[in-house]
Amino acid sequence: MVDFIGEARELSPYTRELRRDFHRYPELGFQEVRTAGIVARDLMELGLEVSTGVGKTGVVATLEGAQPGPVLLVRFDMDALPIQEETGAEYASQTPGVMHACGHDGHTAIGLTVARMLDAHKSELGGTVKFVFQPAEEGLGGAQAMVADGVLDNPKPDRCLSLHLWNDKPLGWIGVTAGPAMSASDRFTVRIVGRGGHGASPYLTIDPVVAGAQVISALQNIVSRNVNPLESAVVTVTSMIGGEAFNVIPETVELRGTIRTFKPEIRKIVLERFDQIASGVANAMGCQAEVDLQPVTPAVVNDPKLAQQVYQVAKEVFPEADISTQERTMGSEDMSFLMEDIPGCYFFIGSADHERGLDAGHHHPKFDFNEDALVTGAALMASVVVDFLE
Ligand SMILES: [Zn+2]
Ligand SMILES: [Zn+2]
């Protein structure tokens, strides 16, 4: 096996430089014009066949091995978040209110490093690597936009891979889970309609604020009373909007939030009960409820055979690493839209460094990670690709 740790270490100044540059100039979903430009430039420099504007700002490149063989898609996301950075790092965001707080700057840098390493070893590859740099992972539909633009055609991938830097775990930890790894996500809006009036005369109104409070409380019963305790689900109300004055009962209140599940059968139970409870409790309080449930992403379900292969390669390449096969998260990932059609594996690279204080969680204004995780991620991804296409 090629010494990809050594090669990734050698390339680490390039990787770090890229990551810090992306970090300084973060771009929100579907606005990754500068980032995509750098990605396309570096891929073209390698002589790869590059398509830009795939799914608005996505970039796709193919690397042909010396021998024919299967097509392996490797995907890296590029978008930042609407967060004001508070790290104080010298490479901190130069754009007010926008920050790479999930590590996608690192993913993009890892992807370009993997492309560079694999290009140097293309004579050893039997098959095709399809590099996918995806926009708008953070809930804006980047994966779907790329699928709609044909990222899964010409050539159609046989398998797909992706990774995430993981600050919940320290550097030196790797997570590869067979089966469900990240949850399905649905978002909801419940509009509770009552009858407004004077705050001093509640008996003349139908108070949607009190009804909303009852609905929020009753929704907590879904996970505790309707879902098998050996399964997992989350129902979180994140927003309650209604009323403006201290002496006016409003006409309506709106609740918003998110539902997370792993299994389709559990998701079905939760969504059914959600609708029944929100409508039923609002009705009991004399209000009407308009319940709107929107699917966001399916669950990320890793192909067991491919997950086993990634695990074996990780063990071989990183014998010292703490490799978990049990990491599951109620976070969601739109990689699942690619994995619905193509068997795939999505794995995690521990990136936190408690000693240096680089351990704030994903989406936190102080999020930052140990950049040695870029070497781990690039070396592991390149090793898995070679193992698969050898
Ligand atoms: Zn994120
Ligand atoms: Zn992310």
Coordinates of C-alpha atoms and ligand atoms in Angstrom, one line a residue:
M1 CA 0.0 0.0 0.0
V2 CA 1.2 3.5 -0.9
D3 CA 2.4 5.5 2.1
F4 CA -0.3 8.1 1.9
I5 CA 0.4 9.4 5.5
G6 CA 3.9 10.3 4.4
E7 CA 2.6 11.9 1.2
A8 CA -0.2 13.8 2.9
R9 CA 2.3 15.1 5.5
E10 CA 4.6 16.3 2.7
L11 CA 1.6 18.1 1.1
S12 CA 0.4 19.4 4.4
P13 CA 1.7 23.0 3.9
Y14 CA -0.4 23.1 0.7
T15 CA -3.4 21.6 2.5
R16 CA -3.2 24.0 5.4
E17 CA -2.7 27.0 3.1
L18 CA -5.8 26.1 1.2
R19 CA -7.8 25.5 4.4
R20 CA -6.8 28.8 5.9
D21 CA -7.5 30.6 2.7
F22 CA -11.0 29.1 2.5
H23 CA -11.4 29.9 6.1
R24 CA -10.5 33.6 5.6
Y25 CA -13.0 33.9 2.7
P26 CA -16.0 31.8 3.6
E27 CA -19.0 31.7 1.3
L28 CA -22.6 30.7 2.1
G29 CA -24.4 27.9 0.2
F30 CA -24.7 28.4 -3.5
Q31 CA -22.4 31.4 -3.3
E32 CA -19.2 29.5 -3.3
V33 CA -17.9 31.2 -6.4
R34 CA -14.4 32.1 -5.2
T35 CA -14.0 28.7 -3.5
A36 CA -15.2 26.8 -6.5
G37 CA -12.8 28.8 -8.7
I38 CA -9.8 27.7 -6.6
V39 CA -11.0 24.1 -6.6
A40 CA -11.5 24.1 -10.4
R41 CA -8.1 25.8 -10.9
D42 CA -6.2 23.3 -8.9
L43 CA -8.0 20.3 -10.4
M44 CA -7.3 21.7 -13.9
E45 CA -3.7 22.2 -13.0
L46 CA -3.5 18.4 -12.4
G47 CA -4.9 17.9 -16.0
L48 CA -8.2 16.5 -14.8
E49 CA -11.4 16.9 -16.8
V50 CA -13.3 19.5 -14.8
S51 CA -16.9 20.6 -15.0
T52 CA -18.0 23.7 -13.1
G53 CA -21.4 25.1 -12.3
V54 CA -22.8 21.6 -11.5
G55 CA -25.7 22.3 -9.0
K56 CA -25.1 26.0 -9.3
T57 CA -21.6 26.3 -7.8
G58 CA -20.5 22.7 -7.6
V59 CA -17.3 21.3 -9.3
V60 CA -16.9 17.8 -10.6
A61 CA -13.6 16.3 -11.9
T62 CA -12.8 12.8 -13.1
L63 CA -9.5 11.0 -12.8
E64 CA -9.0 8.0 -15.1
G65 CA -6.8 5.2 -13.8
A66 CA -4.5 3.3 -16.1
Q67 CA -6.8 0.3 -16.1
P68 CA -10.6 0.2 -16.5
G69 CA -12.6 -0.6 -13.5
P70 CA -15.4 0.7 -11.2
V71 CA -16.3 4.3 -10.7
L72 CA -15.8 5.7 -7.2
L73 CA -17.4 9.0 -6.3
V74 CA -15.7 11.0 -3.5
R75 CA -17.5 14.0 -2.2
F76 CA -16.4 17.1 -0.3
D77 CA -18.6 20.0 0.8
M78 CA -17.6 23.7 0.4
D79 CA -20.1 26.0 2.1
A80 CA -19.8 28.1 5.3
L81 CA -22.5 29.2 7.8
P82 CA -24.2 32.5 8.7
I83 CA -22.2 32.8 12.0
Q84 CA -20.0 35.7 13.3
E85 CA -16.6 34.1 14.0
E86 CA -15.2 34.5 17.5
T87 CA -12.0 32.3 17.3
G88 CA -9.6 35.2 17.1
A89 CA -7.4 33.0 14.8
E90 CA -5.0 34.8 12.5
Y91 CA -6.9 33.1 9.6
A92 CA -10.3 34.2 11.0
S93 CA -13.1 35.0 8.6
Q94 CA -12.7 38.4 6.8
T95 CA -16.5 38.4 6.0
P96 CA -18.7 39.7 8.8
G97 CA -21.4 37.2 9.7
V98 CA -20.1 34.3 7.7
M99 CA -17.8 31.6 9.0
H100 CA -16.6 28.1 8.3
A101 CA -17.9 26.7 11.5
C102 CA -18.5 23.2 10.4
G103 CA -15.1 22.3 8.9
H104 CA -16.1 22.3 5.2
D105 CA -13.0 24.5 4.6
G106 CA -11.0 21.5 5.8
H107 CA -13.1 19.1 3.6
T108 CA -12.4 21.1 0.5
A109 CA -8.7 21.3 1.3
I110 CA -8.6 17.5 2.0
G111 CA -10.4 16.9 -1.4
L112 CA -7.8 18.8 -3.4
T113 CA -5.0 17.1 -1.5
V114 CA -6.5 13.7 -2.2
A115 CA -6.9 14.6 -5.9
R116 CA -3.2 15.6 -6.0
M117 CA -2.0 12.4 -4.4
L118 CA -4.2 10.1 -6.5
D119 CA -3.2 11.8 -9.7
A120 CA 0.4 11.0 -8.9
H121 CA -0.7 7.3 -8.5
K122 CA -3.1 7.0 -11.4
S123 CA -0.9 4.3 -13.0
E124 CA -1.8 2.1 -10.1
L125 CA -5.6 2.7 -10.3
G126 CA -8.0 0.4 -12.0
G127 CA -11.1 2.5 -12.5
T128 CA -12.3 6.1 -12.3
V129 CA -12.4 8.5 -9.4
K130 CA -15.1 11.1 -9.6
F131 CA -14.3 14.1 -7.4
V132 CA -17.3 16.0 -6.3
F133 CA -17.0 19.4 -4.6
Q134 CA -20.5 20.2 -3.4
P135 CA -22.1 23.5 -2.5
A136 CA -24.8 24.3 0.0
E137 CA -24.7 21.3 2.4
E138 CA -26.1 23.2 5.3
G139 CA -29.7 22.7 4.6
L140 CA -30.0 24.5 1.3
G141 CA -30.2 21.5 -1.0
G142 CA -26.7 21.4 -2.6
A143 CA -26.7 17.6 -3.0
Q144 CA -30.1 17.6 -4.7
A145 CA -29.0 20.4 -7.0
M146 CA -26.0 18.4 -8.1
V147 CA -28.1 15.2 -8.5
A148 CA -30.5 17.2 -10.7
D149 CA -27.6 18.4 -12.7
G150 CA -26.5 14.8 -13.4
V151 CA -23.7 14.3 -10.9
L152 CA -24.7 10.6 -10.7
D153 CA -24.6 10.1 -14.5
N154 CA -21.8 9.8 -17.1
P155 CA -20.1 8.0 -15.6
K156 CA -22.5 6.5 -13.0
P157 CA -20.6 5.8 -9.8
D158 CA -20.6 2.3 -8.4
R159 CA -19.8 3.4 -4.9
C160 CA -19.5 6.7 -3.1
L161 CA -17.5 8.0 -0.1
S162 CA -17.5 11.1 2.0
L163 CA -16.0 12.3 5.3
H164 CA -16.5 14.8 8.1
L165 CA -14.0 16.3 10.5
W166 CA -15.5 15.6 13.9
N167 CA -14.8 17.9 16.8
D168 CA -16.9 15.8 19.2
K169 CA -13.8 13.5 19.2
P170 CA -10.1 14.2 19.5
L171 CA -7.5 13.9 16.8
G172 CA -6.5 10.2 16.5
W173 CA -10.1 9.0 16.6
I174 CA -11.8 7.7 13.5
G175 CA -15.5 6.7 13.2
V176 CA -16.8 4.2 10.6
T177 CA -20.2 2.8 11.3
A178 CA -22.0 0.1 9.3
G179 CA -25.7 0.9 8.7
P180 CA -27.4 4.1 9.9
A181 CA -24.8 6.8 10.9
M182 CA -26.6 10.1 10.6
S183 CA -30.3 10.7 11.1
A184 CA -33.1 11.7 8.8
S185 CA -34.3 15.2 9.2
D186 CA -37.7 16.7 8.9
R187 CA -38.7 20.3 9.6
F188 CA -42.0 21.5 10.9
T189 CA -44.1 24.6 11.1
V190 CA -47.3 24.6 13.2
R191 CA -49.5 27.7 12.9
I192 CA -51.9 27.9 15.8
V193 CA -54.9 30.1 15.0
G194 CA -57.0 31.4 17.9
R195 CA -58.9 34.7 18.3
G196 CA -57.0 37.7 19.6
G197 CA -58.1 40.3 22.0
H198 CA -57.3 42.3 25.1
G199 CA -54.8 40.8 27.5
A200 CA -57.1 41.7 30.4
S201 CA -60.1 39.8 28.9
P202 CA -58.8 36.3 28.0
Y203 CA -62.3 34.8 28.4
L204 CA -63.3 36.9 25.3
T205 CA -60.4 35.4 23.2
I206 CA -59.1 32.0 22.2
D207 CA -55.5 32.3 23.3
P208 CA -53.1 30.7 20.9
V209 CA -50.1 31.4 23.2
V210 CA -51.5 29.1 25.9
A211 CA -52.5 26.6 23.2
G212 CA -48.9 26.8 21.8
A213 CA -47.4 26.1 25.3
Q214 CA -49.7 23.0 25.7
V215 CA -48.7 21.8 22.2
I216 CA -45.0 22.1 23.0
S217 CA -45.4 20.2 26.2
A218 CA -47.6 17.5 24.6
L219 CA -45.1 17.0 21.8
Q220 CA -42.5 15.8 24.4
N221 CA -44.7 12.7 24.8
I222 CA -43.9 11.4 21.3
V223 CA -40.3 10.3 22.1
S224 CA -41.1 9.3 25.7
R225 CA -44.4 7.4 25.0
N226 CA -44.6 6.5 21.4
V227 CA -41.1 5.5 20.3
N228 CA -39.6 2.2 21.5
P229 CA -37.0 3.2 24.1
L230 CA -34.4 1.1 22.3
E231 CA -34.8 3.2 19.2
S232 CA -33.9 6.9 18.7
A233 CA -35.8 10.0 17.8
V234 CA -35.7 13.7 18.5
V235 CA -38.5 16.3 18.4
T236 CA -37.3 19.8 19.1
V237 CA -39.3 23.0 19.0
T238 CA -36.7 25.7 18.2
S239 CA -38.9 28.7 17.7
M240 CA -42.2 30.1 19.0
I241 CA -43.3 33.3 17.4
G242 CA -46.4 35.2 18.3
G243 CA -47.6 38.4 19.9
E244 CA -45.9 41.7 20.3
A245 CA -47.5 43.7 23.1
F246 CA -47.8 43.0 26.8
N247 CA -51.5 43.6 26.8
V248 CA -52.6 42.0 23.5
I249 CA -53.5 38.3 23.0
P250 CA -52.4 37.6 19.4
E251 CA -54.5 35.9 16.8
T252 CA -51.8 33.3 15.9
V253 CA -48.7 31.7 17.2
E254 CA -46.2 29.8 15.0
L255 CA -44.0 26.9 16.2
R256 CA -41.0 25.7 14.3
G257 CA -38.5 23.0 14.8
T258 CA -36.9 19.8 13.7
I259 CA -37.5 16.0 13.9
R260 CA -34.7 13.5 13.7
T261 CA -35.0 9.7 13.2
F262 CA -32.9 6.9 11.8
K263 CA -35.4 4.3 10.7
P264 CA -38.3 4.8 8.2
E265 CA -40.8 3.0 10.5
I266 CA -39.9 5.2 13.5
R267 CA -40.0 8.3 11.3
K268 CA -43.5 7.3 10.2
I269 CA -44.7 6.9 13.8
V270 CA -43.2 10.2 14.9
L271 CA -44.6 12.2 12.0
E272 CA -48.1 10.7 12.5
R273 CA -48.1 11.4 16.2
F274 CA -46.7 14.9 15.6
D275 CA -49.7 15.7 13.4
Q276 CA -52.2 14.2 15.7
I277 CA -50.9 15.8 18.9
A278 CA -50.4 19.3 17.4
S279 CA -53.8 19.3 15.8
G280 CA -55.6 17.5 18.7
V281 CA -54.2 19.6 21.5
A282 CA -54.7 22.9 19.6
N283 CA -58.3 21.9 18.9
A284 CA -58.9 20.9 22.6
M285 CA -57.8 24.5 23.4
G286 CA -60.3 25.9 20.9
C287 CA -57.7 26.7 18.3
Q288 CA -57.0 25.5 14.8
A289 CA -53.6 24.1 13.9
E290 CA -52.1 24.1 10.4
V291 CA -49.3 21.5 10.5
D292 CA -46.7 21.6 7.8
L293 CA -44.1 18.8 7.8
Q294 CA -41.2 19.1 5.3
P295 CA -38.7 16.4 4.7
V296 CA -35.1 17.8 4.7
T297 CA -32.7 14.8 4.3
P298 CA -33.0 11.0 4.5
A299 CA -30.8 9.1 7.0
V300 CA -27.2 8.5 6.1
V301 CA -27.0 4.7 5.9
N302 CA -23.6 3.2 5.3
D303 CA -23.2 0.1 3.1
P304 CA -22.1 -2.6 5.6
K305 CA -19.5 -4.1 3.2
L306 CA -18.0 -0.8 2.2
A307 CA -17.9 0.4 5.8
Q308 CA -16.1 -2.8 6.7
Q309 CA -13.6 -2.1 3.9
V310 CA -13.0 1.5 5.2
Y311 CA -12.6 0.1 8.7
Q312 CA -10.0 -2.4 7.5
V313 CA -8.0 0.2 5.6
A314 CA -8.2 2.6 8.6
K315 CA -6.8 -0.1 10.9
E316 CA -4.0 -0.9 8.5
V317 CA -3.0 2.8 7.8
F318 CA -3.6 4.0 11.4
P319 CA -2.8 1.1 13.7
E320 CA -2.5 3.5 16.6
A321 CA -5.9 5.2 16.0
D322 CA -8.9 4.8 18.2
I323 CA -11.4 3.5 15.6
S324 CA -15.0 3.4 16.6
T325 CA -17.7 1.4 14.7
Q326 CA -20.5 2.8 16.9
E327 CA -20.5 6.5 16.2
R328 CA -24.1 7.6 15.3
T329 CA -25.3 11.2 15.4
M330 CA -28.7 12.9 15.3
G331 CA -27.1 15.4 13.0
S332 CA -28.1 15.1 9.3
E333 CA -26.2 15.3 6.0
D334 CA -27.4 15.7 2.5
M335 CA -24.8 13.1 1.3
S336 CA -27.8 10.8 1.9
F337 CA -29.3 12.0 -1.4
L338 CA -26.3 10.5 -3.2
M339 CA -26.3 7.4 -1.0
E340 CA -30.0 6.7 -1.7
D341 CA -29.0 5.4 -5.2
I342 CA -25.3 4.6 -4.7
P343 CA -24.0 2.3 -1.9
G344 CA -21.6 4.5 0.1
C345 CA -19.7 5.1 3.3
Y346 CA -19.6 8.3 5.3
F347 CA -16.9 8.4 8.0
F348 CA -15.7 10.7 10.7
I349 CA -12.2 12.0 11.4
G350 CA -11.6 13.2 15.0
S351 CA -10.3 16.7 15.0
A352 CA -10.6 18.3 18.4
D353 CA -7.5 19.3 20.4
H354 CA -8.5 19.9 24.1
E355 CA -5.0 21.1 25.1
R356 CA -5.0 23.9 22.5
G357 CA -8.6 24.7 23.2
L358 CA -9.6 23.7 19.6
D359 CA -12.6 21.8 20.7
A360 CA -15.7 24.0 20.3
G361 CA -18.6 22.1 18.7
H362 CA -19.6 22.3 15.1
H363 CA -21.6 25.5 14.3
H364 CA -20.1 27.3 17.3
P365 CA -18.6 30.8 16.8
K366 CA -15.4 29.5 18.3
F367 CA -15.2 26.3 16.2
D368 CA -11.7 25.4 15.1
F369 CA -9.8 22.1 14.9
N370 CA -6.3 20.6 14.9
E371 CA -5.1 20.8 11.3
D372 CA -3.3 17.5 11.6
A373 CA -6.8 16.0 11.1
L374 CA -6.4 17.2 7.5
V375 CA -3.5 14.8 7.0
T376 CA -5.5 12.0 8.6
G377 CA -8.5 12.7 6.4
A378 CA -6.6 13.0 3.2
A379 CA -4.4 9.9 3.9
L380 CA -7.4 7.7 4.8
M381 CA -9.6 8.8 1.9
A382 CA -6.7 8.3 -0.6
S383 CA -5.9 4.9 0.9
V384 CA -9.6 3.7 0.7
V385 CA -9.8 4.8 -2.9
V386 CA -6.7 2.9 -3.9
D387 CA -7.8 -0.1 -1.9
F388 CA -11.1 0.0 -3.8
L389 CA -9.7 0.5 -7.3
E390 CA -6.5 -1.6 -7.0
Ligands
ZN1 ZN -22.7 21.7 9.6
ZN2 ZN -20.8 19.8 8.1

